[in-house]
Tab-separated table of C-alpha atoms and ligand atoms in Angstrom:
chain	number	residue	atom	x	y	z
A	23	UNK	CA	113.334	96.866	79.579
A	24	UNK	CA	110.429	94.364	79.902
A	25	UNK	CA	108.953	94.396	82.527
A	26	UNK	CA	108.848	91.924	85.142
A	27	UNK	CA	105.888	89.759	87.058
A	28	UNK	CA	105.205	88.480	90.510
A	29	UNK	CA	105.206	84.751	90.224
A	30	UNK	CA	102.705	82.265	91.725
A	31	UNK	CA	102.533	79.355	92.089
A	32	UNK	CA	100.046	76.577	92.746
A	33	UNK	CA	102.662	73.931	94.452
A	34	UNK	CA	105.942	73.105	96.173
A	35	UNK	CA	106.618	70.353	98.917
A	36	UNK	CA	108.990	73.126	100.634
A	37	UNK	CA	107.913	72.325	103.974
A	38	UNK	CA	108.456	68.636	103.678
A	39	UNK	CA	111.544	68.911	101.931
A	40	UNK	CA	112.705	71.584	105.374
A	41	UNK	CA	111.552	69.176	108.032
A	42	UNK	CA	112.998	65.581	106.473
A	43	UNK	CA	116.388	64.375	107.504
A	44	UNK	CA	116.986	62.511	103.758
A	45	UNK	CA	116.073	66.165	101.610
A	46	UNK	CA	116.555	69.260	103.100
A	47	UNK	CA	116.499	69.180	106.976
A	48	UNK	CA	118.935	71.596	108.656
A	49	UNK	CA	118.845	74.102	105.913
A	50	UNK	CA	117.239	77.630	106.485
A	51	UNK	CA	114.326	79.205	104.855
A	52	UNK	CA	116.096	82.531	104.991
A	53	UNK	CA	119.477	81.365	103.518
A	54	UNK	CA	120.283	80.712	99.774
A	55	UNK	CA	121.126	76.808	100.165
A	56	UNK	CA	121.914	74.306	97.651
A	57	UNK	CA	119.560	72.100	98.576
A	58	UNK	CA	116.047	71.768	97.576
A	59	UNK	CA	114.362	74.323	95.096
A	60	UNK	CA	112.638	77.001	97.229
A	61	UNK	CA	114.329	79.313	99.958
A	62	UNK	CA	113.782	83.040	100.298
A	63	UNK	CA	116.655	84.375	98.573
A	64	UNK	CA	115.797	82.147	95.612
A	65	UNK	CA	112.294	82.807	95.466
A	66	UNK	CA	113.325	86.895	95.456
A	67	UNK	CA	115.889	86.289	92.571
A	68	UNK	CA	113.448	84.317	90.389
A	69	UNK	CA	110.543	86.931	91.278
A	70	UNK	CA	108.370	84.379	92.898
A	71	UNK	CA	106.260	86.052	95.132
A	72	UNK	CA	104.624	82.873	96.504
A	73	UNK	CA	101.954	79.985	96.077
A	74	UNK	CA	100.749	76.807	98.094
A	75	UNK	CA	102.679	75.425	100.786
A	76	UNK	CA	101.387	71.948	100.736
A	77	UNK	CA	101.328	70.170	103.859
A	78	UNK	CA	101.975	66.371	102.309
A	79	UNK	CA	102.522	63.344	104.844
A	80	UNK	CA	104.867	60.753	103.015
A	81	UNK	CA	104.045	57.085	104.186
A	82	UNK	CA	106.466	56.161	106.855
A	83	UNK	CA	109.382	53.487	106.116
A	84	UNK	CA	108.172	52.743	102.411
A	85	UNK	CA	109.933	53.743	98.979
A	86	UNK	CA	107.735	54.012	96.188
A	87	UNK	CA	108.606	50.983	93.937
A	88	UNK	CA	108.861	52.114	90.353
A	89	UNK	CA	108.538	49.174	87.614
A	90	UNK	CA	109.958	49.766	83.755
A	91	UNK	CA	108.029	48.396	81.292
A	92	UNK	CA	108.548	47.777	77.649
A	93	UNK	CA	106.648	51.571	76.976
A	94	UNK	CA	107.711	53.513	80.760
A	95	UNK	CA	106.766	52.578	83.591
A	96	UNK	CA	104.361	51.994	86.783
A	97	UNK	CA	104.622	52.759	90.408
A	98	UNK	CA	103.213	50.561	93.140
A	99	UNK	CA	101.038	53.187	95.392
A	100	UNK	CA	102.279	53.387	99.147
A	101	UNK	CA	99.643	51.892	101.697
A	102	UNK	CA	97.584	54.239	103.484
A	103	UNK	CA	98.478	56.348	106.393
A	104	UNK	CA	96.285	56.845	109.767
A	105	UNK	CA	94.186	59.477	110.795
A	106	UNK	CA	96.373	60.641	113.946
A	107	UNK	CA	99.513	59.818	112.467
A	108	UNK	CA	98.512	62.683	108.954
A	109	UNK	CA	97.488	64.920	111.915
A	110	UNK	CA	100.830	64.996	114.222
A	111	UNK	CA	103.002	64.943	110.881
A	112	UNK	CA	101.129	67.388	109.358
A	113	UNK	CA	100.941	69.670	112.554
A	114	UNK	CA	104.637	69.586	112.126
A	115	UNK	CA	104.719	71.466	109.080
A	116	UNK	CA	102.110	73.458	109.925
A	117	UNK	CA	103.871	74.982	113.220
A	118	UNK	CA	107.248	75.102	110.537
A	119	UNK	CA	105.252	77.385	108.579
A	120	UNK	CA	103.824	79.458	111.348
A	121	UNK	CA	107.420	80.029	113.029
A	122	UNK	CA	108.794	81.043	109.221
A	123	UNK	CA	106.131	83.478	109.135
A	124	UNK	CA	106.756	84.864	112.522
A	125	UNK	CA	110.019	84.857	112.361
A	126	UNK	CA	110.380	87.386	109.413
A	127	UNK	CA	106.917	88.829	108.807
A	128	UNK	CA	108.407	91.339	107.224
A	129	UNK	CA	109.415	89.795	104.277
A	130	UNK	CA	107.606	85.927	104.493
A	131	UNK	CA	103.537	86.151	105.503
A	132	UNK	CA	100.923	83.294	105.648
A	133	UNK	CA	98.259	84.589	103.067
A	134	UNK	CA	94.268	83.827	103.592
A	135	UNK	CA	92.543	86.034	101.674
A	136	UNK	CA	93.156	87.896	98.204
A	137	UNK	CA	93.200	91.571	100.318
A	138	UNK	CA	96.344	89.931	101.718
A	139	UNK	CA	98.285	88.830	98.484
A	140	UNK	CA	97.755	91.854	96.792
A	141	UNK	CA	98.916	93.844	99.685
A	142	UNK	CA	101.733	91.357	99.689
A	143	UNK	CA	102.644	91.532	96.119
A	144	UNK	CA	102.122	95.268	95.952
A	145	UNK	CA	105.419	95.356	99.075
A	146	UNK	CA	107.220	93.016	97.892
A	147	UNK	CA	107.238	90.495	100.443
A	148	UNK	CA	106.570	87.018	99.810
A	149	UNK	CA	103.611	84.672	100.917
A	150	UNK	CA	102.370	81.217	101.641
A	151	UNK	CA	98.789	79.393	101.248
A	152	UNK	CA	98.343	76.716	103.395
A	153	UNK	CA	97.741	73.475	101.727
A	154	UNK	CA	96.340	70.250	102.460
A	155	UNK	CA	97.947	67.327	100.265
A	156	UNK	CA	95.896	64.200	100.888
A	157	UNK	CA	93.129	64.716	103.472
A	158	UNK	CA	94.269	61.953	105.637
A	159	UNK	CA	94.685	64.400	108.829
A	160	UNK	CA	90.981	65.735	108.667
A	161	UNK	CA	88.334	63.014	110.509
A	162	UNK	CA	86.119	61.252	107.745
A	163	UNK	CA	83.097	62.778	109.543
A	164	UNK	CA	84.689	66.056	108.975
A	165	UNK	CA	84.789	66.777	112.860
A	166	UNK	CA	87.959	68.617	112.898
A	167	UNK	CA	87.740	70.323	109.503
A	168	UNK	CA	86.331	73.706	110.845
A	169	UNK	CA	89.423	73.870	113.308
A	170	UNK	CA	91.798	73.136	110.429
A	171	UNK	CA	90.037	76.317	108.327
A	172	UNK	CA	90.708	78.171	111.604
A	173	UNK	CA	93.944	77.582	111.717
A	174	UNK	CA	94.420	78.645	108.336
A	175	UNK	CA	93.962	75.540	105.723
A	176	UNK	CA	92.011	77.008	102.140
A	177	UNK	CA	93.593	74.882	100.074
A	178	UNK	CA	92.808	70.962	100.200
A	179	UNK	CA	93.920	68.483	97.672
A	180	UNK	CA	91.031	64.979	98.795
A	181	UNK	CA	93.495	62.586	97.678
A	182	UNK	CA	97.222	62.035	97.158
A	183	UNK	CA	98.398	59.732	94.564
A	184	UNK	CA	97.685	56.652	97.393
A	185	UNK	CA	94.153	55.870	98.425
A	186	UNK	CA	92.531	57.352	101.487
A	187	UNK	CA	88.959	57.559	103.025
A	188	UNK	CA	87.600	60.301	100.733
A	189	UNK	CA	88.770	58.837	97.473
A	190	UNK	CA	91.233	57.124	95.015
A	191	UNK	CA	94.391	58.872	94.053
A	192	UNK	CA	96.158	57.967	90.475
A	193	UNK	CA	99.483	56.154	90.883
A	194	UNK	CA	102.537	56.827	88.692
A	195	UNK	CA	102.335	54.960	85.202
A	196	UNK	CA	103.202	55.909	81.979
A	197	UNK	CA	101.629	55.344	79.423
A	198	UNK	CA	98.088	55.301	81.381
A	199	UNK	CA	94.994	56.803	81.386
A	200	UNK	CA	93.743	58.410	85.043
A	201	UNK	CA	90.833	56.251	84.831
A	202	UNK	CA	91.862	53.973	88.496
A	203	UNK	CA	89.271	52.625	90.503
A	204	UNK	CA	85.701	54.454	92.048
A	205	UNK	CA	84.882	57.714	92.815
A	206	UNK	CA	84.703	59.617	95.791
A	207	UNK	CA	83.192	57.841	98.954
A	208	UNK	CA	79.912	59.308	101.118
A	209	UNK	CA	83.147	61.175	103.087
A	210	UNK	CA	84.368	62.375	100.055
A	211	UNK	CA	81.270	63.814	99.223
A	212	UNK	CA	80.611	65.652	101.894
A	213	UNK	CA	83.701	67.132	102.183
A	214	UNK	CA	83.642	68.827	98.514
A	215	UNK	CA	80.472	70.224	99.791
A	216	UNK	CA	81.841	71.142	103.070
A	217	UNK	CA	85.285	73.120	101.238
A	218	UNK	CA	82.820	74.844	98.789
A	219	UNK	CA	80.511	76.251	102.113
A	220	UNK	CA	83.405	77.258	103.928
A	221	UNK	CA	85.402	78.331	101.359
A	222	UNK	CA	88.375	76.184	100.647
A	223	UNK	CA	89.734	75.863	97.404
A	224	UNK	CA	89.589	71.432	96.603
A	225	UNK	CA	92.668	70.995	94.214
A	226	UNK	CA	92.163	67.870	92.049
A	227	UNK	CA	95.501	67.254	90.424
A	228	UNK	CA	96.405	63.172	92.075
A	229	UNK	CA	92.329	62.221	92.069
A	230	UNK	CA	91.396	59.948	89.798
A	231	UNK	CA	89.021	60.309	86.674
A	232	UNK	CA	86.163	58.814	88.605
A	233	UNK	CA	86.670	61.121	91.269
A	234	UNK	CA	87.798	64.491	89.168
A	235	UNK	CA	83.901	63.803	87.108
A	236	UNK	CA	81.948	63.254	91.075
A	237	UNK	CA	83.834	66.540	92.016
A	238	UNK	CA	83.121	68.174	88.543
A	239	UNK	CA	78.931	67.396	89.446
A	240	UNK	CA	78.920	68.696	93.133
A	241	UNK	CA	81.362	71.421	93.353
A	242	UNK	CA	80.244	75.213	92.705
A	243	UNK	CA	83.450	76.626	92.746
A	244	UNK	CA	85.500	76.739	90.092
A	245	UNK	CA	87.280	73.073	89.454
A	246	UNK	CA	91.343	73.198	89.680
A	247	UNK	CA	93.983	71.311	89.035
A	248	UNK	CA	97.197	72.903	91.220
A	249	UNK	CA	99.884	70.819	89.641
A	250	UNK	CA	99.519	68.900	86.650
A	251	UNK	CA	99.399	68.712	82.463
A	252	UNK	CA	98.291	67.787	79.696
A	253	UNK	CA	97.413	64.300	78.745
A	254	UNK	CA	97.812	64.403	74.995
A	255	UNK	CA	101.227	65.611	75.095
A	256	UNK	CA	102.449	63.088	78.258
A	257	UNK	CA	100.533	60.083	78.695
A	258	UNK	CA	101.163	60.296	82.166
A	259	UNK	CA	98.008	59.038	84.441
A	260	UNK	CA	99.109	62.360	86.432
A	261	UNK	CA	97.953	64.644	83.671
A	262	UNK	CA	94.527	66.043	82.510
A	263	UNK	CA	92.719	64.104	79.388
A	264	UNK	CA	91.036	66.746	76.605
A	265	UNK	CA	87.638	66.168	78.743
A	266	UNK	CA	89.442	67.145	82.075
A	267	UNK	CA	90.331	70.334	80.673
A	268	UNK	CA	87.527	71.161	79.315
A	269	UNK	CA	85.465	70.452	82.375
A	270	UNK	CA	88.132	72.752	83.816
A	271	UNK	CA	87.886	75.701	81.457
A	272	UNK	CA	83.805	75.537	81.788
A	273	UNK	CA	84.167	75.994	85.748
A	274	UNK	CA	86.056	78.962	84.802
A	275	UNK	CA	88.892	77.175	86.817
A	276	UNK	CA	92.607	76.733	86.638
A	277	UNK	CA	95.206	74.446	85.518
A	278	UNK	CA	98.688	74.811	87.079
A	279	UNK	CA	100.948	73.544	85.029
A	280	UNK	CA	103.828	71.546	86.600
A	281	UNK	CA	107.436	71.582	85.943
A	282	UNK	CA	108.269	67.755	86.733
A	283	UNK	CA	109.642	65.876	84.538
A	284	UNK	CA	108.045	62.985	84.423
A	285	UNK	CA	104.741	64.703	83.519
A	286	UNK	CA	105.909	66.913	80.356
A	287	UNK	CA	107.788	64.206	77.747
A	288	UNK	CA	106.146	63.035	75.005
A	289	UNK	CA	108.320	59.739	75.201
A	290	UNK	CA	107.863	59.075	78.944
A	291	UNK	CA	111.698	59.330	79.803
A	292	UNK	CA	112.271	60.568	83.185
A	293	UNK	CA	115.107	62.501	81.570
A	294	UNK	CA	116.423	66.438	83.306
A	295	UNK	CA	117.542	67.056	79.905
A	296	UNK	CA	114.268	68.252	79.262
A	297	UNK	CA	113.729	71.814	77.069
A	298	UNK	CA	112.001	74.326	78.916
A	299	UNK	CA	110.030	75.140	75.768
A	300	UNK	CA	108.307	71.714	76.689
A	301	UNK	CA	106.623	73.470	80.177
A	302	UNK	CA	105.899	76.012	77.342
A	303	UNK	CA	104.240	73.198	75.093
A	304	UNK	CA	101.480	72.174	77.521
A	305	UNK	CA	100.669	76.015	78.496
A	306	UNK	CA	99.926	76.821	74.755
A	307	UNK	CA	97.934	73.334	74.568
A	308	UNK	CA	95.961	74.850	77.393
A	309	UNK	CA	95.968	77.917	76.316
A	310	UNK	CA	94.796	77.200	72.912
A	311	UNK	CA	92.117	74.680	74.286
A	312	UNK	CA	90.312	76.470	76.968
A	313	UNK	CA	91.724	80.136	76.952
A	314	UNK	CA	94.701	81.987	78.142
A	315	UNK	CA	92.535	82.700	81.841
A	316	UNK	CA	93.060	78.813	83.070
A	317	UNK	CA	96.392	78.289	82.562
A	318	UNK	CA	99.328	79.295	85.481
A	319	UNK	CA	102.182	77.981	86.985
A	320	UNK	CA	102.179	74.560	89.255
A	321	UNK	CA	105.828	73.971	90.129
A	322	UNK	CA	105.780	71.412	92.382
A	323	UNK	CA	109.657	72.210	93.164
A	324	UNK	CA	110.823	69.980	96.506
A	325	UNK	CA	108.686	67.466	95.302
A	326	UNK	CA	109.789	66.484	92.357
A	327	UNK	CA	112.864	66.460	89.525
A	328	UNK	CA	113.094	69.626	87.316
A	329	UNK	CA	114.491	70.149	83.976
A	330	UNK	CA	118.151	71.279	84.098
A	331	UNK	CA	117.670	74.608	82.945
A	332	UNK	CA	114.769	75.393	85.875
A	333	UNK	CA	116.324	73.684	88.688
A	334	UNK	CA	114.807	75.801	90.835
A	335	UNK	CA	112.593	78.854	91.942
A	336	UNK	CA	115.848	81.283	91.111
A	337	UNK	CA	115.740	80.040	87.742
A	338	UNK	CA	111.433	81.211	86.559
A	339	UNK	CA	112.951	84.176	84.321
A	340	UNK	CA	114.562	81.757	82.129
A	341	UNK	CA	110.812	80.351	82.019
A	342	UNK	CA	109.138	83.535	81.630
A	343	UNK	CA	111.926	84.291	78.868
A	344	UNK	CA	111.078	81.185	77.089
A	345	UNK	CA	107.223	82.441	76.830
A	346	UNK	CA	107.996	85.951	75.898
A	347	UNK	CA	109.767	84.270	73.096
A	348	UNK	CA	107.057	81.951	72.051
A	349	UNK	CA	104.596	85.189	71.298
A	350	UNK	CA	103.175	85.583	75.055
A	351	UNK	CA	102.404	89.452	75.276
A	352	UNK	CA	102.688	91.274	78.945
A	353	UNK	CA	98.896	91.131	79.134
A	354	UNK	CA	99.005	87.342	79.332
A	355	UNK	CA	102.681	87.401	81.115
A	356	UNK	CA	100.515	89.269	84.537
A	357	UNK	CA	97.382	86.643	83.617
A	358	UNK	CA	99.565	83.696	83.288
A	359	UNK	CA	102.451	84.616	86.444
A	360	UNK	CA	99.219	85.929	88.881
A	361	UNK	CA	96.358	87.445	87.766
A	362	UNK	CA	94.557	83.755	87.443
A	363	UNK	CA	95.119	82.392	90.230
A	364	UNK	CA	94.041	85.512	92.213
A	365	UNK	CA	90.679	85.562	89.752
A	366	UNK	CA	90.086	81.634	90.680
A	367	UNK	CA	90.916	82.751	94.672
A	368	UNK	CA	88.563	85.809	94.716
A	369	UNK	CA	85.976	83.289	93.000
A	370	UNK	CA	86.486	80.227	95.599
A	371	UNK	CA	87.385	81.744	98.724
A	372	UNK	CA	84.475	83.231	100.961
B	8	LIG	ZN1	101.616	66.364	94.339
């Protein structure tokens, strides 16, 4: 009987996906539920212990417009959102996830140190990381960062694909390189210094090239990407180029690897049909580039379209399956389902 792993994983938009009336408002956390990719019961069947909660602020009243080209396609980026308006939409989440967490702390915890997922892991129970996507709640001059770190945030992701004060994000476009607009701004500066004093893990999968390189220069903490892949096999502007990774394997970091569709074809096609040998693809291009240590898992179920055969969190042994097959031994199965992402924690987090 092989044995079997604790799963987790570097991003879901769960907590949007709970709170908006169009996805999967009304449905509980506790209940198995059709809807959406992530609830408690489904987590537990597919052995996923837990990950990042991101805390992501879609721009009000606007659709992304998606343009097909001869090749694939391109997205027009939303406009920005305000400073108070991130904050009270945001706090929203935020209390969501609190009242989850008190609600059943027996079985669902908020996680903010590595003491804590291990104990976690070790009972059973699952966990949550609170994460920032798209700094847009915290004041450019960083004023009400601290409070947001005491509140719980160690996860924050500068930029989300649309532009904000502390950088450029990459829109949707395929084929495209990641290389859109400037790097980070004096705000965007500081903050990268101000996560790596207080701890707080700065995820760089939606920055753009300029930005991933400025972060790459000032950060001492090993550089991650939470939810992305690889370039060469998806020329996706959302995925990492060869010198991305590489900058990423030197930091002793972490790629996690994401399960959306539109970032794993070859061909572009925003097609469900998609083998899950393909997720498997882009972990052994990691893998093989940088070393079996930065590669993990990096969903990003409720926030975007999985393959058909992983349609949701219930489904990760038929992913795990799919890696045992391809020659993965247990040794990398606990380094690949965990063990890095608690290294790159330990290693980030004060
Ligand atoms: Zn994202």
């Amino acid at each position: 009987m092989p044995s079997t792993f604790p799963i987790i994983d570097g991003h879901n938009d769960t907590l949007m996906n709970l709170l908006l009336p169009e996805r999967g408002y009304g449905r509980s956390f506790f209940d198995n539920s059709e809807i959406g990719h992530v609830d408690l019961p489904r987590m537990q069947q597919g052995g996923m212990a837990g990950g990042f909660f991101a805390m992501f602020v879609p721009t009000p009243n606007e659709e992304e417009i998606i343009t097909f080209t001869d090749q694939g396609y391109e997205v027009q980026l939303a406009s920005g959102i305000t400073q108070p308006y991130a904050l009270e939409r945001s706090g929203l989440m935020w209390d969501l996830l609190e009242s989850l967490a008190g609600e059943e702390p027996d079985q669902f915890r908020i996680c903010l140190s590595v003491d804590d997922i291990r104990q976690v892991l070790e009972n059973g129970r699952a966990f949550a990381i609170p994460h920032i996507e798209g700094a847009e709640a915290i004041l450019p001059d960083l004023a009400n960062l601290e409070e947001l770190y005491n509140r719980g945030i160690r996860s924050i992701g500068p930029v989300w694909s649309r532009n904000n004060a502390f950088g450029h994000g990459v829109p949707y476009a395929f084929p495209a390189m990641p290389d859109f607009g400037p790097g980070l701004t004096d705000p965007g500066r500081d903050l990268i210094r101000a996560c790596n004093e207080l701890g707080i893990m700065v995820d760089l999968s939606h920055l753009n090239l300029a930005g991933f390189s400025d972060v790459a220069r000032l950060s001492d903490a090993p550089l991650v990407a939470t939810h992305s892949c690889v370039h060469e096999l998806c020329q996706s502007t959302r995925n990492l180029t060869d010198w991305q990774i590489d900058a990423i394997g030197e930091s002793g970091g972490l790629i996690g690897i994401a399960f959306d569709v539109s970032m794993l074809r070859q061909d572009g096609d925003l097609n469900r049909e998609t083998p899950v040998s393909v997720i498997v693809d882009h972990i052994d291009y990691v893998a093989e580039r940088i070393g079996i240590q930065s590669v993990a898992f990096g969903s990003d179920f409720d926030g975007a379209v999985m393959p058909v055969d992983l349609p949701d969190s219930a489904a990760l042994p038929g992913l795990i399956a799919e890696l045992r097959t391809r020659g993965y031994d247990e040794e990398s199965l606990a380094l690949v389902t965990h063990e890095n992402w608690l290294r790159v924690l330990n290693n980030t987090w004060n």
